[in-house]
Short mmCIF file of C-alpha atoms in Angstrom, two decimals:
data_model
loop_
_atom_site.label_atom_id
_atom_site.label_comp_id
_atom_site.label_asym_id
_atom_site.label_seq_id
_atom_site.Cartn_x
_atom_site.Cartn_y
_atom_site.Cartn_z
CA MET A 1 0.00 0.00 0.00
CA SER A 2 1.44 3.36 -0.99
CA LEU A 3 1.81 6.24 1.41
CA LEU A 4 -0.92 8.14 -0.39
CA GLU A 5 -3.38 5.27 -0.05
CA LYS A 6 -2.59 5.07 3.64
CA SER A 7 -3.28 8.76 4.05
CA LYS A 8 -6.44 10.08 5.68
CA PHE A 9 -9.41 12.03 4.39
CA PRO A 10 -10.21 15.12 6.50
CA LEU A 11 -13.97 14.88 6.10
CA LEU A 12 -14.75 17.69 8.55
CA LYS A 13 -12.74 20.15 6.47
CA LEU A 14 -15.15 19.79 3.55
CA PRO A 15 -17.67 22.57 2.93
CA TRP A 16 -20.77 21.91 5.02
CA HIS A 17 -23.17 21.01 2.18
CA VAL A 18 -20.60 18.70 0.59
CA LEU A 19 -19.99 16.99 3.92
CA LEU A 20 -23.75 16.39 4.31
CA ASP A 21 -23.96 15.05 0.75
CA CYS A 22 -21.19 12.55 1.56
CA ILE A 23 -23.03 11.33 4.66
CA LYS A 24 -26.28 11.06 2.71
CA ASN A 25 -24.56 8.45 0.53
CA LEU A 26 -24.14 6.12 3.50
CA ASP A 27 -26.83 3.53 4.14
CA PHE A 28 -28.81 3.56 7.38
CA LEU A 29 -26.46 1.24 9.28
CA GLU A 30 -23.40 3.15 8.10
CA ILE A 31 -25.05 6.37 9.23
CA ILE A 32 -25.59 4.78 12.65
CA ASP A 33 -21.93 3.73 12.77
CA PHE A 34 -20.81 7.22 11.77
CA SER A 35 -23.05 8.83 14.40
CA LEU A 36 -21.37 6.69 17.06
CA VAL A 37 -17.92 8.10 16.24
CA SER A 38 -18.33 11.26 18.34
CA LYS A 39 -20.86 13.82 19.58
CA ARG A 40 -19.92 16.06 16.66
CA ALA A 41 -20.53 13.23 14.18
CA LYS A 42 -23.94 12.69 15.78
CA ARG A 43 -24.76 16.39 15.41
CA ILE A 44 -23.82 16.21 11.72
CA VAL A 45 -26.10 13.22 11.14
CA LYS A 46 -28.98 15.08 12.79
CA ARG A 47 -28.60 17.83 10.21
CA ILE A 48 -29.17 15.46 7.29
CA THR A 49 -32.59 15.71 5.75
CA ILE A 50 -33.64 12.21 4.77
CA SER A 51 -36.18 12.64 2.00
CA HIS A 52 -37.68 9.18 2.50
CA PRO A 53 -39.09 8.70 6.01
CA ILE A 54 -38.01 5.60 7.86
CA GLU A 55 -39.78 3.48 10.43
CA ILE A 56 -38.19 2.01 13.53
CA LYS A 57 -39.48 -1.29 14.86
CA LEU A 58 -38.25 -3.37 17.78
CA SER A 59 -38.45 -7.09 18.37
CA ILE A 60 -37.47 -8.34 21.79
CA PHE A 61 -36.93 -12.09 21.99
CA VAL A 62 -36.01 -14.14 25.03
CA ASP A 63 -32.47 -14.58 23.69
CA GLY A 64 -31.91 -11.46 21.61
CA PHE A 65 -33.09 -8.01 20.55
CA GLU A 66 -33.55 -6.53 17.10
CA ILE A 67 -34.01 -2.99 15.85
CA TYR A 68 -35.46 -2.79 12.34
CA LEU A 69 -35.23 0.19 10.04
CA GLU A 70 -37.52 0.21 7.02
CA SER A 71 -38.45 2.76 4.41
CA LYS A 72 -41.28 2.67 1.90
CA HIS A 73 -38.76 4.22 -0.48
CA PHE A 74 -36.78 0.93 -0.42
CA PRO A 75 -39.36 -1.88 -0.55
CA GLY A 76 -37.93 -5.27 0.37
CA HIS A 77 -35.00 -3.75 2.22
CA THR A 78 -34.56 -4.05 5.96
CA TRP A 79 -31.68 -2.70 7.99
CA MET A 80 -31.35 -4.56 11.25
CA VAL A 81 -29.36 -3.90 14.38
CA VAL A 82 -29.17 -7.25 16.09
CA PHE A 83 -28.12 -7.99 19.66
CA GLY A 84 -27.47 -11.67 20.17
CA ASN A 85 -25.23 -14.35 21.46
CA VAL A 86 -22.10 -13.56 19.46
CA GLU A 87 -20.74 -17.09 19.69
CA GLU A 88 -23.76 -18.31 17.77
CA ILE A 89 -23.74 -15.53 15.23
CA ASP A 90 -20.25 -15.77 13.77
CA VAL A 91 -16.77 -14.54 14.33
CA ILE A 92 -16.83 -10.87 15.26
CA LYS A 93 -14.83 -9.11 12.60
CA ARG A 94 -15.11 -5.71 14.11
CA LYS A 95 -14.71 -4.39 17.58
CA GLY A 96 -18.17 -4.12 19.11
CA SER A 97 -20.24 -4.59 16.00
CA MET A 98 -20.27 -6.35 12.67
CA LEU A 99 -21.90 -5.61 9.33
CA GLN A 100 -23.46 -8.35 7.25
CA GLN A 101 -25.69 -8.49 4.23
CA MET A 102 -28.10 -11.24 3.23
CA LEU A 103 -30.21 -11.72 0.12
CA ILE A 104 -33.38 -13.72 0.83
CA GLY A 105 -35.43 -14.02 -2.33
CA PRO A 106 -36.64 -10.53 -3.19
CA GLN A 107 -35.70 -9.30 0.29
CA VAL A 108 -32.38 -7.77 1.22
CA GLU A 109 -31.39 -7.61 4.86
CA PHE A 110 -28.46 -5.68 6.21
CA TYR A 111 -27.23 -6.44 9.69
CA LEU A 112 -25.25 -4.63 12.27
CA ILE A 113 -24.53 -7.13 15.01
CA PHE A 114 -23.71 -6.51 18.65
CA PRO A 115 -23.21 -8.80 21.62
CA LEU A 116 -26.24 -9.21 23.90
CA ASP A 117 -26.36 -6.18 26.17
CA LEU A 118 -29.69 -4.75 27.35
CA LYS A 119 -28.23 -1.42 28.45
CA TYR A 120 -26.50 -0.83 25.13
CA PHE A 121 -29.67 -1.93 23.30
CA GLN A 122 -31.62 0.72 25.21
CA PHE A 123 -28.96 3.32 24.46
CA LEU A 124 -28.91 2.45 20.77
CA ILE A 125 -32.71 2.56 20.37
CA GLN A 126 -32.75 6.09 21.78
CA HIS A 127 -29.69 7.04 19.77
CA ILE A 128 -31.20 5.78 16.49
CA SER A 129 -34.55 7.41 17.20
CA ASP A 130 -32.70 10.63 17.98
CA ILE A 131 -30.43 10.76 14.91
CA PHE A 132 -33.17 9.91 12.42
CA GLN A 133 -35.63 12.04 14.39
CA VAL A 134 -38.41 9.48 14.20
CA PRO A 135 -40.17 7.79 17.11
CA ILE A 136 -40.37 4.03 17.46
CA ARG A 137 -43.32 2.79 15.43
CA GLU A 138 -43.70 -0.75 16.66
CA VAL A 139 -42.59 -2.97 19.53
CA ASN A 140 -42.94 -6.75 19.44
CA ILE A 141 -42.01 -8.68 22.52
CA GLU A 142 -41.85 -12.41 23.11
CA LYS A 143 -41.95 -12.65 26.89
CA PRO A 144 -42.51 -9.36 28.68
CA THR A 145 -40.96 -8.96 32.09
CA PHE A 146 -41.59 -5.97 34.34
CA LYS A 147 -38.11 -4.67 33.55
CA LEU A 148 -38.61 -4.90 29.78
CA VAL A 149 -42.02 -3.22 29.85
CA GLU A 150 -40.60 -0.46 32.05
CA LEU A 151 -37.82 -0.02 29.51
CA ILE A 152 -40.35 0.30 26.67
CA CYS A 153 -42.41 2.81 28.66
CA SER A 154 -39.26 4.85 29.27
CA LEU A 155 -38.36 5.08 25.57
CA GLN A 156 -41.12 7.44 24.52
CA LYS A 157 -44.49 8.70 25.69
CA SER A 158 -46.53 6.39 23.46
CA ILE A 159 -46.01 3.45 21.11
CA PRO A 160 -48.21 3.23 17.99
CA ILE A 161 -48.07 -0.56 17.60
CA PHE A 162 -47.39 -3.04 20.40
CA ALA A 163 -47.57 -6.84 20.37
CA ILE A 164 -46.77 -9.69 22.70
CA PHE A 165 -46.23 -12.68 20.43
CA GLY A 166 -45.22 -15.27 23.06
CA LYS A 167 -47.79 -17.41 24.83
CA SER A 168 -46.20 -17.43 28.26
CA LYS A 169 -48.11 -16.15 31.28
CA ILE A 170 -47.65 -12.51 32.27
CA LEU A 171 -47.42 -11.66 35.94
CA ASN A 172 -50.00 -9.38 37.55
CA LYS A 173 -47.50 -6.55 38.14
CA THR A 174 -46.33 -6.61 34.51
CA ALA A 175 -49.88 -6.86 33.16
CA LYS A 176 -50.90 -3.82 35.22
CA LEU A 177 -47.99 -1.89 33.76
CA ILE A 178 -49.06 -2.79 30.23
CA PHE A 179 -52.74 -1.99 30.77
CA LYS A 180 -52.45 1.07 33.00
CA ARG A 181 -49.21 2.86 32.11
CA MET A 182 -48.28 1.95 28.59
CA GLN A 183 -49.83 4.28 26.02
CA ILE A 184 -50.54 2.43 22.80
CA THR A 185 -52.15 4.56 20.13
CA GLU A 186 -52.87 2.39 17.09
CA SER A 187 -52.90 -1.34 17.55
CA CYS A 188 -52.14 -3.84 20.25
CA TYR A 189 -52.06 -7.62 20.00
CA LEU A 190 -51.57 -9.67 23.15
CA LYS A 191 -51.13 -13.39 22.56
CA SER A 192 -50.01 -14.17 26.08
CA GLU A 193 -51.93 -15.48 29.03
CA PHE A 194 -52.33 -13.32 32.08
CA SER A 195 -51.92 -14.09 35.75
CA ASN A 196 -55.13 -15.16 37.48
CA PHE A 197 -54.66 -12.22 39.84
CA PHE A 198 -54.93 -9.72 37.02
CA LYS A 199 -58.35 -8.13 36.55
CA PHE A 200 -59.39 -6.88 33.12
CA ASP A 201 -61.54 -4.09 34.49
CA GLN A 202 -60.49 -1.73 31.72
CA LEU A 203 -59.15 -2.55 28.27
CA ILE A 204 -56.19 -0.83 26.63
CA ASN A 205 -57.39 2.37 25.03
CA CYS A 206 -55.92 2.07 21.54
CA ARG A 207 -57.52 2.11 18.10
CA CYS A 208 -57.33 -1.66 17.59
CA LEU A 209 -56.97 -4.33 20.25
CA LYS A 210 -56.72 -8.09 19.97
CA LEU A 211 -56.55 -10.40 22.96
CA SER A 212 -55.84 -14.07 22.29
CA ASN A 213 -56.66 -15.13 25.82
CA GLY A 214 -59.82 -13.24 26.64
CA SER A 215 -61.42 -15.85 28.88
CA ARG A 216 -61.44 -13.48 31.84
CA VAL A 217 -62.44 -10.31 29.99
CA PRO A 218 -65.82 -9.37 31.50
CA LEU A 219 -68.75 -7.95 29.56
CA ASN A 220 -68.44 -4.60 31.35
CA ALA A 221 -64.88 -4.14 30.11
CA ILE A 222 -66.12 -4.63 26.55
CA LEU A 223 -69.10 -2.32 26.98
CA SER A 224 -66.89 0.45 28.36
CA SER A 225 -64.12 -0.05 25.77
CA LYS A 226 -63.15 2.86 23.54
CA ASN A 227 -61.50 0.79 20.80
CA GLU A 228 -62.51 1.10 17.18
CA ILE A 229 -61.62 -2.50 16.47
CA LEU A 230 -61.79 -5.04 19.26
CA ARG A 231 -61.05 -8.75 18.81
CA ILE A 232 -61.22 -11.16 21.71
CA GLU A 233 -60.44 -14.85 21.39
CA ASN A 234 -61.21 -17.64 23.85
CA SER A 235 -63.93 -15.53 25.43
CA ARG A 236 -66.38 -16.87 28.00
CA LEU A 237 -69.21 -14.48 27.19
CA THR A 238 -72.66 -15.94 26.77
CA HIS A 239 -75.18 -15.47 23.94
CA SER A 240 -77.18 -13.15 26.14
CA ASP A 241 -74.00 -11.08 26.50
CA PHE A 242 -73.98 -10.64 22.71
CA ASN A 243 -77.59 -9.44 23.02
CA SER A 244 -76.46 -6.93 25.67
CA ILE A 245 -73.64 -5.68 23.43
CA LEU A 246 -76.02 -5.11 20.51
CA LYS A 247 -78.56 -3.28 22.70
CA HIS A 248 -75.83 -1.25 24.37
CA TRP A 249 -74.45 -0.19 20.98
CA LYS A 250 -77.94 0.52 19.56
CA CYS A 251 -78.62 3.21 22.14
CA GLY A 252 -75.45 5.12 21.25
CA LYS A 253 -72.94 3.65 23.66
CA MET A 254 -69.55 2.37 22.43
CA PRO A 255 -69.47 5.34 19.97
CA ASN A 256 -65.98 4.54 18.71
CA LEU A 257 -66.78 0.96 17.79
CA ASN A 258 -66.18 0.03 14.19
CA TYR A 259 -65.69 -3.72 14.44
CA LEU A 260 -66.06 -6.23 17.25
CA GLU A 261 -65.09 -9.87 17.00
CA ILE A 262 -65.49 -12.34 19.82
CA GLY A 263 -64.35 -15.92 19.47
CA MET A 264 -65.02 -18.87 21.73
CA SER A 265 -63.67 -22.35 21.80
CA GLN A 266 -65.44 -25.52 22.94
CA GLN A 267 -63.63 -25.54 26.27
CA HIS A 268 -65.45 -22.38 27.30
CA TRP A 269 -68.92 -22.98 26.04
CA LEU A 270 -71.03 -26.04 25.45
CA ILE A 271 -73.97 -25.54 23.14
CA ASP A 272 -76.86 -27.92 23.01
CA ASP A 273 -79.38 -25.98 21.03
CA TYR A 274 -78.52 -23.51 18.28
CA ASP A 275 -82.11 -22.27 18.06
CA ASP A 276 -82.06 -21.44 21.74
CA LEU A 277 -78.83 -19.53 21.18
CA ASN A 278 -80.37 -17.46 18.37
CA GLU A 279 -83.46 -16.73 20.39
CA GLN A 280 -81.51 -15.35 23.32
CA MET A 281 -79.12 -13.43 21.18
CA PHE A 282 -81.78 -11.66 19.11
CA ALA A 283 -84.21 -11.11 21.98
CA ASN A 284 -85.96 -7.71 21.85
CA LEU A 285 -83.96 -6.53 18.86
CA ASP A 286 -85.26 -5.33 15.52
CA PHE A 287 -83.07 -6.79 12.84
CA GLU A 288 -83.28 -7.80 9.23
CA GLU A 289 -81.21 -9.87 6.86
CA HIS A 290 -78.18 -7.99 5.58
CA GLN A 291 -78.38 -6.76 2.01
CA PRO A 292 -75.13 -5.91 0.19
CA ASP A 293 -74.61 -2.15 0.05
CA PRO A 294 -71.93 -0.48 -2.10
CA ARG A 295 -71.42 2.18 0.58
CA ARG A 296 -70.30 -0.41 3.10
CA PRO A 297 -66.52 -0.95 3.49
CA THR A 298 -65.58 -4.54 2.76
CA HIS A 299 -62.28 -4.47 4.67
CA LEU A 300 -60.73 -2.76 7.67
CA TRP A 301 -57.09 -2.30 8.62
CA PHE A 302 -56.13 -3.76 11.97
CA ASP A 303 -52.52 -2.58 11.75
CA ASP A 304 -49.86 -1.96 9.10
CA ASP A 305 -50.05 -5.57 7.91
CA ILE A 306 -53.38 -7.13 8.87
CA ILE A 307 -56.57 -6.50 6.90
CA LEU A 308 -59.89 -7.80 8.20
CA GLU A 309 -62.67 -8.93 5.90
CA MET A 310 -66.08 -7.79 7.02
CA PRO A 311 -68.96 -10.27 7.32
CA VAL A 312 -71.44 -10.36 4.42
CA ASP A 313 -73.11 -13.76 4.04
CA HIS A 314 -75.56 -14.99 6.70
CA ALA A 315 -75.35 -11.61 8.37
CA TYR A 316 -78.05 -9.39 9.89
CA ASP A 317 -78.41 -5.64 10.25
CA ILE A 318 -79.67 -3.58 13.14
CA ILE A 319 -80.05 0.18 12.98
CA GLY A 320 -78.52 2.29 15.72
CA ASP A 321 -80.39 5.22 17.25
CA ASP A 322 -77.90 7.56 15.53
CA GLY A 323 -78.74 6.08 12.11
CA SER A 324 -75.61 3.97 11.70
CA ILE A 325 -75.92 0.33 10.77
CA GLY A 326 -74.53 -2.62 12.68
CA THR A 327 -74.04 -5.77 10.65
CA PHE A 328 -73.51 -8.87 12.74
CA ARG A 329 -72.98 -12.54 12.17
CA LEU A 330 -72.66 -15.57 14.37
CA THR A 331 -70.62 -18.43 12.94
CA LEU A 332 -70.48 -21.86 14.52
CA TYR A 333 -67.71 -24.28 13.78
CA ARG A 334 -68.59 -27.94 14.16
CA GLU A 335 -66.66 -31.14 13.85
CA GLY A 336 -68.81 -33.92 12.44
CA ASP A 337 -72.56 -33.50 12.83
CA ASP A 338 -72.92 -32.18 16.33
CA HIS A 339 -69.59 -31.70 18.00
CA PHE A 340 -69.18 -27.99 18.67
CA ARG A 341 -65.66 -26.64 17.93
CA GLY A 342 -66.01 -22.94 18.29
CA LEU A 343 -68.01 -19.80 17.63
CA THR A 344 -67.31 -16.34 16.31
CA PHE A 345 -69.46 -13.28 16.80
CA GLU A 346 -68.68 -10.46 14.35
CA PHE A 347 -70.21 -7.01 14.51
CA HIS A 348 -69.39 -4.31 11.93
CA VAL A 349 -70.61 -0.74 12.41
CA TRP A 350 -70.90 1.38 9.29
CA GLY A 351 -72.97 4.02 7.55
CA GLY A 352 -72.75 6.53 10.39
CA ALA A 353 -71.34 10.05 10.21
CA ASN A 354 -67.73 8.96 10.78
CA LYS A 355 -67.65 5.47 9.31
CA MET B 1 -13.94 15.58 -36.92
CA SER B 2 -12.69 19.15 -36.71
CA SER B 3 -14.94 22.18 -36.85
CA THR B 4 -13.48 23.13 -40.24
CA GLU B 5 -14.36 19.73 -41.71
CA GLN B 6 -17.88 20.00 -40.34
CA GLY B 7 -18.24 23.40 -41.92
CA THR B 8 -17.03 22.11 -45.30
CA SER B 9 -19.34 19.13 -45.41
CA SER B 10 -22.38 21.17 -44.50
CA ALA B 11 -21.63 23.56 -47.36
CA ALA B 12 -21.84 20.74 -49.97
CA PRO B 13 -24.71 20.86 -52.50
CA ALA B 14 -27.87 19.26 -51.23
CA GLU B 15 -28.84 15.81 -52.56
CA PRO B 16 -32.60 15.15 -52.63
CA THR B 17 -32.16 11.53 -51.35
CA THR B 18 -30.21 12.60 -48.31
CA ALA B 19 -32.18 15.70 -47.63
CA PRO B 20 -32.54 15.42 -43.84
CA GLU B 21 -28.76 15.26 -43.25
CA SER B 22 -27.50 17.61 -45.94
CA ALA B 23 -30.23 20.16 -45.36
CA ALA B 24 -29.13 20.68 -41.73
CA ALA B 25 -27.98 24.16 -40.89
CA PRO B 26 -24.20 24.60 -40.87
CA GLU B 27 -22.83 23.90 -37.41
CA VAL B 28 -21.22 26.79 -35.59
CA PRO B 29 -17.52 26.08 -35.04
CA GLU B 30 -16.91 25.08 -31.47
CA SER B 31 -15.36 27.76 -29.31
CA PHE B 32 -12.57 27.06 -26.87
CA TYR B 33 -11.52 28.63 -23.64
CA TYR B 34 -8.37 28.38 -21.57
CA VAL B 35 -7.93 27.67 -17.88
CA HIS B 36 -4.94 27.28 -15.62
CA GLY B 37 -4.39 26.17 -12.06
CA LYS B 38 -1.75 26.82 -9.43
CA ASP B 39 0.99 25.44 -11.73
CA LYS B 40 0.12 27.97 -14.50
CA VAL B 41 -0.14 25.18 -17.08
CA VAL B 42 -2.85 26.30 -19.51
CA HIS B 43 -5.53 23.81 -20.60
CA LYS B 44 -7.59 24.33 -23.73
CA VAL B 45 -11.19 23.27 -23.14
CA SER B 46 -14.20 23.46 -25.42
CA ALA B 47 -17.21 25.50 -24.35
CA GLY B 48 -19.24 22.28 -24.56
CA ALA B 49 -17.04 20.55 -22.00
CA LEU B 50 -17.02 23.61 -19.76
CA GLN B 51 -20.81 23.56 -19.62
CA HIS B 52 -20.45 21.01 -16.82
CA SER B 53 -19.07 23.77 -14.62
CA ALA B 54 -21.81 26.16 -13.58
CA LEU B 55 -19.16 28.64 -12.41
CA ILE B 56 -17.21 28.77 -15.70
CA HIS B 57 -20.33 28.53 -17.81
CA GLY B 58 -21.67 31.59 -16.01
CA MET B 59 -18.40 33.42 -16.57
CA ILE B 60 -18.12 32.73 -20.31
CA SER B 61 -21.74 33.02 -21.30
CA ASN B 62 -21.65 36.79 -21.49
CA LEU B 63 -18.05 37.33 -22.58
CA GLY B 64 -18.36 36.77 -26.34
CA TYR B 65 -14.59 36.24 -26.59
CA THR B 66 -12.91 35.57 -29.90
CA GLU B 67 -10.46 32.64 -30.02
CA GLU B 68 -7.54 35.06 -29.66
CA GLN B 69 -9.10 36.91 -26.74
CA ALA B 70 -9.86 33.63 -24.95
CA LYS B 71 -6.29 32.43 -25.49
CA ALA B 72 -4.90 35.70 -24.18
CA ASN B 73 -7.12 35.60 -21.07
CA PRO B 74 -7.04 32.11 -19.53
CA PHE B 75 -9.24 31.74 -16.46
CA PRO B 76 -6.96 31.54 -13.45
CA PHE B 77 -7.83 29.07 -10.72
CA GLU B 78 -4.94 29.69 -8.36
CA ASN B 79 -6.60 27.68 -5.61
CA ILE B 80 -6.61 24.45 -7.64
CA ASP B 81 -3.52 22.25 -8.07
CA GLY B 82 -2.47 21.68 -11.65
CA ASP B 83 -2.93 17.89 -11.58
CA ILE B 84 -6.40 18.28 -10.01
CA LEU B 85 -7.45 20.80 -12.66
CA GLN B 86 -6.16 18.37 -15.28
CA MET B 87 -8.43 15.65 -13.80
CA VAL B 88 -11.39 18.01 -13.88
CA VAL B 89 -10.68 19.07 -17.48
CA ASP B 90 -10.29 15.41 -18.53
CA TRP B 91 -13.60 14.50 -16.90
CA CYS B 92 -15.39 17.43 -18.56
CA ASN B 93 -13.95 16.43 -21.94
CA GLN B 94 -14.92 12.78 -21.48
CA HIS B 95 -18.48 13.66 -20.54
CA LYS B 96 -18.97 16.45 -23.06
CA GLY B 97 -22.51 16.29 -24.43
CA LYS B 98 -23.07 12.81 -22.99
CA PRO B 99 -25.56 11.75 -20.36
CA THR B 100 -23.67 11.07 -17.15
CA PRO B 101 -23.66 7.38 -16.11
CA PRO B 102 -24.87 6.39 -12.63
CA GLU B 103 -21.36 5.34 -11.56
CA ASP B 104 -17.92 6.70 -12.37
CA THR B 105 -15.02 4.45 -11.49
CA ASN B 106 -12.29 6.71 -12.85
CA LEU B 107 -12.05 8.91 -9.79
CA PRO B 108 -8.82 8.88 -7.81
CA LYS B 109 -8.64 6.29 -5.06
CA GLN B 110 -6.00 8.21 -3.14
CA LYS B 111 -7.69 10.03 -0.31
CA GLU B 112 -5.59 13.23 -0.48
CA LYS B 113 -6.17 13.61 -4.19
CA LEU B 114 -9.89 12.93 -3.75
CA PHE B 115 -10.11 15.59 -1.04
CA ASP B 116 -8.51 18.21 -3.33
CA LEU B 117 -10.71 17.08 -6.20
CA VAL B 118 -13.88 17.45 -4.10
CA LEU B 119 -12.88 21.01 -3.13
CA ALA B 120 -12.08 21.91 -6.75
CA VAL B 121 -15.26 20.38 -8.12
CA ASN B 122 -17.32 22.12 -5.48
CA TYR B 123 -15.64 25.44 -6.27
CA LEU B 124 -16.18 24.98 -10.02
CA GLU B 125 -19.78 23.86 -9.37
CA ILE B 126 -19.67 20.65 -11.39
CA LYS B 127 -22.76 19.02 -9.97
CA GLU B 128 -22.53 15.53 -11.50
CA LEU B 129 -18.84 15.11 -10.69
CA LEU B 130 -19.47 16.31 -7.15
CA THR B 131 -22.15 13.61 -6.79
CA TYR B 132 -19.64 10.94 -7.89
CA CYS B 133 -17.01 12.33 -5.55
CA CYS B 134 -19.41 12.26 -2.57
CA LYS B 135 -20.25 8.63 -3.38
CA GLN B 136 -16.55 7.84 -3.54
CA VAL B 137 -15.99 9.49 -0.16
CA ALA B 138 -18.84 7.43 1.32
CA MET B 139 -17.34 4.24 -0.17
CA MET B 140 -14.19 4.77 1.92
CA VAL B 141 -15.97 3.66 5.07
CA LYS B 142 -18.03 0.78 3.64
CA GLY B 143 -18.08 -2.02 6.21
CA LYS B 144 -15.91 -0.12 8.67
CA SER B 145 -16.43 0.15 12.41
CA PRO B 146 -16.91 3.53 14.12
CA GLU B 147 -13.28 3.46 15.25
CA GLU B 148 -12.08 2.78 11.71
CA ILE B 149 -14.37 5.53 10.39
CA ARG B 150 -12.81 7.94 12.89
CA GLU B 151 -9.33 7.09 11.62
CA ILE B 152 -10.15 7.23 7.91
CA TRP B 153 -12.09 10.48 8.10
CA MET B 154 -9.84 12.04 10.74
CA ILE B 155 -12.69 12.76 13.16
CA PRO B 156 -11.52 13.98 16.57
CA THR B 157 -12.70 12.22 19.70
CA ASP B 158 -15.09 14.04 22.05
CA ALA B 159 -12.16 14.80 24.36
CA GLU B 160 -10.16 16.28 21.47
CA ASP B 161 -13.15 18.35 20.36
CA GLU B 162 -13.66 19.66 23.90
CA ALA B 163 -9.98 20.53 24.25
CA ALA B 164 -10.02 22.34 20.89
CA GLU B 165 -13.14 24.25 21.89
CA LYS B 166 -11.56 25.33 25.19
CA GLU B 167 -8.44 26.41 23.35
CA ALA B 168 -10.50 28.42 20.83
CA LYS B 169 -12.42 30.14 23.66
CA LYS B 170 -9.17 30.95 25.43
CA ARG B 171 -7.70 32.40 22.25
CA ALA B 172 -10.83 34.44 21.56
CA GLY B 173 -10.72 35.77 25.13
CA LYS B 174 -7.09 36.80 24.77
CA GLU B 175 -7.79 38.49 21.44
CA ALA B 176 -10.74 40.38 22.90
CA ALA B 177 -8.62 41.48 25.87
CA GLY B 178 -5.90 42.63 23.46
CA GLU B 179 -8.38 44.64 21.42
CA THR B 180 -9.77 46.29 24.57
CA ALA B 181 -6.27 47.20 25.71
CA ALA B 182 -5.43 48.58 22.28
CA ALA B 183 -8.64 50.63 22.24
CA ALA B 184 -7.83 52.01 25.71
CA GLY B 185 -4.33 52.90 24.50
CA ASP B 186 -5.78 54.71 21.48
CA ALA B 187 -8.15 56.65 23.70
CA LYS B 188 -5.23 57.90 25.82
#
């Protein structure tokens, strides 16, 4: 290598706009690396105007953490900062972090890899959010502990999308933190079970909520919910509870409701007579068979990725006191001739002033 | 083909079968300008090639120099090294009247040369070449760790920055004190 090649490039002596243009040519992970060089480097990065907005998402697994950076401007590209067990990952080529690139079909993933370190993970989330000047969009967590949920709450005032994708049971203290302190604005999906000590007296006040283990969610919590889309699986509500929900909605309560879905499995409800079920559910309600209407939305967005199809066939309409229409359907799943497998109650509100 | 040859061919009698080509208006002979850098070596560059430089293009557009006047008045760029200006002139000649490709691999790999080239290109306002140069600068740190980036791009540590800032404040304070003393002396 010649002396000239060995020589350095005094980047900071470039005219300001040229310096920023050079940094703009780095990819997201390189920009992160550059911003970690010094406080001055971080200040420079903060002055870059990125024309294509990025999104920051976090996934917290039991044995590792991931920060994802995505931009609609680069479909199929994901930049990931991964914290994991370095022995499993590969030989560390660089001190502290390592860059890798992987082509998976039409997807390209770029990695910046760090050893597992919760404190540094927390620092880097805040650092990345700060340099790109965008809040965290989504947090997915496998097994939330009190410490992890506290960490998430400390990152920013509210999280648009939050999900617990592990099935393990959540302790009462942690559940309270999620339900009472965490501010989720758009969608929340909780797959986990909750401690028997935890009381679902109030549901999370976000636009869309899905609970996979809703066996202990009482009717009152549903009636007082402010969600636009509410989906509860493994519920223990009764058919007369569905009747109460419809009546409650009809008289103008649950004004935010756009779609309600309640699922039950055989372990929570044994049905002997379907006719009896219908009778109790429709008691004292004026309803008529649903007729397709071009004004009615056919799909709703649960979150950035999930689209829900609205019920059409075998559905009924009731008219709310405010003039909006509620289309509902009860679907029974059977195995063989009689063996009851499950039930889904769907209720779509449309045609009102805001829907 | 020289400008004289072009002029001759366009003056040939028109053939009906080749009307579109031969009927074209005679091309104006290309004008040339002259530039020199710190080393005073004069480079002859066509106006077409110089169009890449917004600075020079702006300077020549209203001059209306004759060939002799242009030769007698080369544009002096005393702040640009001769070899760097040569690179710039070569690039402008190579890309004269052509669409610029997305990548340019002919830029110097040596960091010192690239630094001088970036400054020159920025000064001469050659937008496309500046874009290539910035990409080349970014390429220097591809796959490098923050510590390696610091070394390659000569970025001071926080401690060095703080020390430099203190030093600058101290110097500014001394200068201000000196000025005050001088003003007091003048008043007496």
